[in-house]
């Protein structure tokens, strides 16, 4: 309950932030597709690893956060971790790296932040920091940006999941929330499967047409899908009214 | 012919018929204009192409729907009693809707095509008011036709129980009570029509929501709604026309079309299938779930079975070695069924997903629907209209010019659609005001061919009008 | 035979058959036979029903193996995003920047190419024409969606892409070219 409330509140705050700063145009994924990702050094606390070691065996999903964030990071992380839980397969089909983009962050603070945002230990996410030079390289390569808000310790930044396979960007998911279905498609694309179509993140849509259940692949009954039943229901109502209500007695 | 007790819809039907035929001439002229434009014979009028296309498309789809519906009402008076007031209401509101659409297209230059695929109406070069006016016109037509259909179903319900109207007694093996096939066909079609009109209403509501709020619509959802409505309304016009043939044709052959198990099963089946066939408009939308694409092909294929086995075969059987009186009406109706069959083949071929990859949105599409319209429904309705003016004016059925009209119409009509088919097989796109690129350089040639045969067709239509209008005046005076 | 011509031929043959049938039937009325009743045709109708069912279901089965969406899970050799907008296509060859410096980009022949097609404004359609002018593949470009079209170009040459969904007053000029070598 309380968490839910804070999430909403934080969402509201981040919304106001982005409004106040004039929302920059959303990232154009196309400009980054199949571009190489620099092989930077990641500090995971215990060890230092090369980023390339994370995409060697399986694709990699990369998310950016920073530990002091009072805005969109935590609701975003929560939706991301929920989506990952729904589709499953971390460490088997893909790796997940949560990378801090605040060079003053230390690894334990970032960890603590992730725990608070709902990512638990046995989810096998890799959490790491990196140095300023490498950070610049990776954010440039993936189209990520951030800037300080006034004199505060808060940073303005977009949210995105970058999908990497064989050292190249194959998909970038934007949008304020990570839907399991989007993540599932991304993982399939990264693994080289043929995905016929996927929706781009877009807010402000009245009704979405189809959403498929990432686990079963079946089309879910969303508000959008319900609309197809309206004409059928309309027919039934009219028929019932005319034939059984208004003219009960006809032979 | 024997004088029947006066049909109470004689007068309104006369007005419907005259309106439809006159609008048909105007709209056919716009069609010729488009073909001329595509043949590069009228440089300088390019910018009017898409407005003409929009008006031609919505106009034709509209008039042949109301043409069939008005015909159905006239026939139905034999069995049931629709309200006369509603008929007048539908007539007036339909005309009003057409006027509003005319204003939107002619003055406002609205040109988003007849099914105004979202979000184009909002993104065009025309002013916002013309989009609003167009949507308003569609709304008026939608409401008008909803009322019309509702009243028809009401009239059916006063005479028949639902399962009898649908002919289920035959399906369960009984012969009683008797339901004429006309009632079964029109009842199923009108029920499906509700689905189409309701989805049009939803579509319009979504458009107006977008105008009124910041919300956007999902392009895929809108496309589904658009084609559900568009496909249904055009197909149902055809079914209504076929219903008329079932009822009127026996007057010429002397053999009667009885309702039986096969007829009932076929038409109930059609009602179900026609709701899913529209999926074939979205084959190239990979965002559509795959099962819908499969369902689309299955529904499109199977919906051809009742049509071929019952209606087309039935027409042939009823004519075979009969003592049929051939005249303008009966020939037009008989050949209309043939055009329906041929256009249907073109449609079934294109409803194969694998074929659609190369035919989608080429001129193959207008080719097949112009076949079952020009050579199908239009022939049926023109034949039937002639039948009605003869009946009302109590004139004899022999018309010396009918051979000429028929010959010109067939050569012109089939030549005209052939030019579309050939162009479609040459990958020429539909809805191009001109074919300027090398890869589609055969386009203008086929446009010229189309224009040539189109002119013959136009001539036939004019001749028909002269003959028809003659009888129409007579009929008008008979009623006074 | 190139596929479009094959479909046209099938259409013309069946069309001819229909015309001949109608002609035969209308000719038969020259010698009317009042003895003949429609019921006699029922048996024939039954046969026709089964024939049509069988033909259609064989065709269904056969053509379902040719769907453009059920391609194998081969990894494509090249992924090319395509953005359609009023009234042009923006083909974003990988490895080229928007400044368009360096050599002209091309598409390798006989390799699996994946086009990720989307639209920035209204519905468009990305239809690929062979140098000879035949459509070889197409997909709708829908705003809000990325549709993935996989193509293997088996012959080199200059291919064109035209827009096949009416998108406004200049729809007919919307075109781009792609070199395959
Ligand atoms: C009588 C002569 C007719 C002529 C000369 C004619 C001509 C044309 C032409 C040239 C086009 C544009 C094709 C393209 O490039 O896409 C067209 C489109 C169309 N026609 Fe006709 N046509 C005729 C009759 C009919 C009839 C009877 C109908 C009945 C429903 C009809 C309905 C349509 C529709 C719905 C469109 C599509 C409009 C659009 O794409 O928005 N036409 N016609
Ligand atoms: Cu376009
Ligand atoms: Cu276009």
mmCIF file of C-alpha atoms and ligand atoms in Angstrom, chain B residues 24-25 27-36 38 49-50 52-65 112-116 234 361-363 366-367 369-370 372-375 377-378 409 416 420 429-433 435 450-451 454-455 457-458 461, chain C residues 166, ligand 1:
data_model
loop_
_atom_site.group_PDB
_atom_site.id
_atom_site.type_symbol
_atom_site.label_atom_id
_atom_site.label_comp_id
_atom_site.label_asym_id
_atom_site.label_seq_id
_atom_site.Cartn_x
_atom_site.Cartn_y
_atom_site.Cartn_z
ATOM 1 C CA UNK B 24 -24.437 6.823 -60.145
ATOM 2 C CA UNK B 25 -23.974 8.765 -63.373
ATOM 3 C CA UNK B 27 -19.975 9.285 -59.632
ATOM 4 C CA UNK B 28 -19.170 7.169 -62.685
ATOM 5 C CA UNK B 29 -18.130 10.380 -64.365
ATOM 6 C CA UNK B 30 -15.716 11.022 -61.503
ATOM 7 C CA UNK B 31 -14.404 7.501 -62.073
ATOM 8 C CA UNK B 32 -13.724 8.299 -65.711
ATOM 9 C CA UNK B 33 -12.057 11.508 -64.644
ATOM 10 C CA UNK B 34 -9.689 9.481 -62.427
ATOM 11 C CA UNK B 35 -8.806 7.075 -65.203
ATOM 12 C CA UNK B 36 -8.183 10.035 -67.533
ATOM 13 C CA UNK B 38 -4.009 8.310 -64.579
ATOM 14 C CA UNK B 49 -7.712 13.376 -58.098
ATOM 15 C CA UNK B 50 -7.810 12.318 -54.474
ATOM 16 C CA UNK B 52 -12.602 12.786 -56.665
ATOM 17 C CA UNK B 53 -11.453 9.379 -55.434
ATOM 18 C CA UNK B 54 -12.831 10.002 -51.971
ATOM 19 C CA UNK B 55 -16.169 11.205 -53.270
ATOM 20 C CA UNK B 56 -16.432 8.435 -55.853
ATOM 21 C CA UNK B 57 -15.618 5.749 -53.289
ATOM 22 C CA UNK B 58 -17.867 6.865 -50.462
ATOM 23 C CA UNK B 59 -20.595 7.793 -52.923
ATOM 24 C CA UNK B 60 -20.591 4.469 -54.731
ATOM 25 C CA UNK B 61 -20.353 2.424 -51.557
ATOM 26 C CA UNK B 62 -23.223 4.498 -50.178
ATOM 27 C CA UNK B 63 -25.598 4.532 -53.126
ATOM 28 C CA UNK B 64 -25.363 0.829 -53.786
ATOM 29 C CA UNK B 65 -25.965 0.095 -50.176
ATOM 30 C CA UNK B 112 -8.566 10.924 -47.050
ATOM 31 C CA UNK B 113 -10.184 8.203 -49.156
ATOM 32 C CA UNK B 114 -13.570 6.639 -48.682
ATOM 33 C CA UNK B 115 -12.655 4.683 -45.566
ATOM 34 C CA UNK B 116 -10.574 7.597 -44.189
ATOM 35 C CA UNK B 234 -19.938 -3.361 -49.085
ATOM 36 C CA UNK B 361 -3.048 -2.401 -52.649
ATOM 37 C CA UNK B 362 -2.335 -2.881 -56.318
ATOM 38 C CA UNK B 363 -5.029 -2.270 -58.903
ATOM 39 C CA UNK B 366 -10.243 -2.176 -57.352
ATOM 40 C CA UNK B 367 -10.333 -4.771 -60.138
ATOM 41 C CA UNK B 369 -14.506 -5.076 -56.270
ATOM 42 C CA UNK B 370 -15.423 -3.198 -59.412
ATOM 43 C CA UNK B 372 -18.658 -7.635 -58.368
ATOM 44 C CA UNK B 373 -20.020 -4.130 -58.219
ATOM 45 C CA UNK B 374 -20.237 -2.994 -61.863
ATOM 46 C CA UNK B 375 -20.769 -6.455 -63.323
ATOM 47 C CA UNK B 377 -24.559 -5.755 -57.787
ATOM 48 C CA UNK B 378 -25.054 -2.743 -60.060
ATOM 49 C CA UNK B 409 -22.579 -2.571 -70.799
ATOM 50 C CA UNK B 416 -12.936 -1.643 -67.884
ATOM 51 C CA UNK B 420 -7.571 -3.031 -63.677
ATOM 52 C CA UNK B 429 -0.448 0.486 -57.310
ATOM 53 C CA UNK B 430 -4.012 1.514 -56.599
ATOM 54 C CA UNK B 431 -4.814 5.073 -55.556
ATOM 55 C CA UNK B 432 -2.083 6.764 -57.592
ATOM 56 C CA UNK B 433 -3.058 9.997 -59.284
ATOM 57 C CA UNK B 435 2.225 6.703 -62.568
ATOM 58 C CA UNK B 450 -9.663 1.408 -68.845
ATOM 59 C CA UNK B 451 -10.752 4.811 -70.025
ATOM 60 C CA UNK B 454 -15.081 2.988 -69.320
ATOM 61 C CA UNK B 455 -16.496 5.355 -71.932
ATOM 62 C CA UNK B 457 -19.738 1.577 -70.128
ATOM 63 C CA UNK B 458 -20.696 5.163 -69.458
ATOM 64 C CA UNK B 461 -25.358 3.705 -68.403
ATOM 65 C CA UNK C 166 -2.701 6.044 -49.528
HETATM 66 C C1 LIG D 1 -19.078 3.007 -63.558
HETATM 67 C C2 LIG D 1 -17.923 3.222 -63.762
HETATM 68 C C3 LIG D 1 -16.815 3.307 -62.720
HETATM 69 C C4 LIG D 1 -15.621 3.846 -63.001
HETATM 70 C C5 LIG D 1 -15.192 4.441 -64.326
HETATM 71 C C6 LIG D 1 -14.824 3.746 -61.808
HETATM 72 C C7 LIG D 1 -13.502 4.162 -61.708
HETATM 73 C C8 LIG D 1 -12.753 4.116 -60.580
HETATM 74 C C9 LIG D 1 -11.369 4.487 -60.495
HETATM 75 C C10 LIG D 1 -10.500 4.945 -61.647
HETATM 76 C C11 LIG D 1 -10.973 4.328 -59.208
HETATM 77 C C12 LIG D 1 -9.607 4.603 -58.632
HETATM 78 C C13 LIG D 1 -8.775 3.367 -58.730
HETATM 79 C C14 LIG D 1 -7.446 3.551 -58.073
HETATM 80 O O1 LIG D 1 -6.513 4.012 -58.729
HETATM 81 O O2 LIG D 1 -7.331 3.206 -56.894
HETATM 82 C C15 LIG D 1 -12.103 3.868 -58.473
HETATM 83 C C16 LIG D 1 -12.100 3.606 -57.131
HETATM 84 C C17 LIG D 1 -13.203 3.141 -56.438
HETATM 85 N N1 LIG D 1 -14.434 2.819 -56.960
HETATM 86 FE FE1 LIG D 1 -15.008 3.019 -58.885
HETATM 87 N N2 LIG D 1 -15.554 3.165 -60.815
HETATM 88 C C18 LIG D 1 -16.787 2.873 -61.329
HETATM 89 C C19 LIG D 1 -17.821 2.260 -60.657
HETATM 90 C C20 LIG D 1 -17.813 1.966 -59.322
HETATM 91 C C21 LIG D 1 -18.883 1.309 -58.647
HETATM 92 C C22 LIG D 1 -20.167 0.821 -59.251
HETATM 93 C C23 LIG D 1 -18.523 1.209 -57.368
HETATM 94 C C24 LIG D 1 -19.427 0.583 -56.334
HETATM 95 C C25 LIG D 1 -19.186 0.361 -55.125
HETATM 96 C C26 LIG D 1 -17.216 1.820 -57.225
HETATM 97 C C27 LIG D 1 -16.507 1.943 -56.037
HETATM 98 C C28 LIG D 1 -15.226 2.391 -55.934
HETATM 99 C C29 LIG D 1 -14.495 2.458 -54.698
HETATM 100 C C30 LIG D 1 -15.013 2.062 -53.316
HETATM 101 C C31 LIG D 1 -13.230 2.931 -55.019
HETATM 102 C C32 LIG D 1 -12.085 3.143 -54.053
HETATM 103 C C33 LIG D 1 -11.971 4.561 -53.656
HETATM 104 C C34 LIG D 1 -10.830 4.700 -52.723
HETATM 105 O O3 LIG D 1 -9.794 4.043 -52.955
HETATM 106 O O4 LIG D 1 -10.954 5.454 -51.735
HETATM 107 N N3 LIG D 1 -16.803 2.265 -58.432
HETATM 108 N N4 LIG D 1 -13.195 3.739 -59.326
#
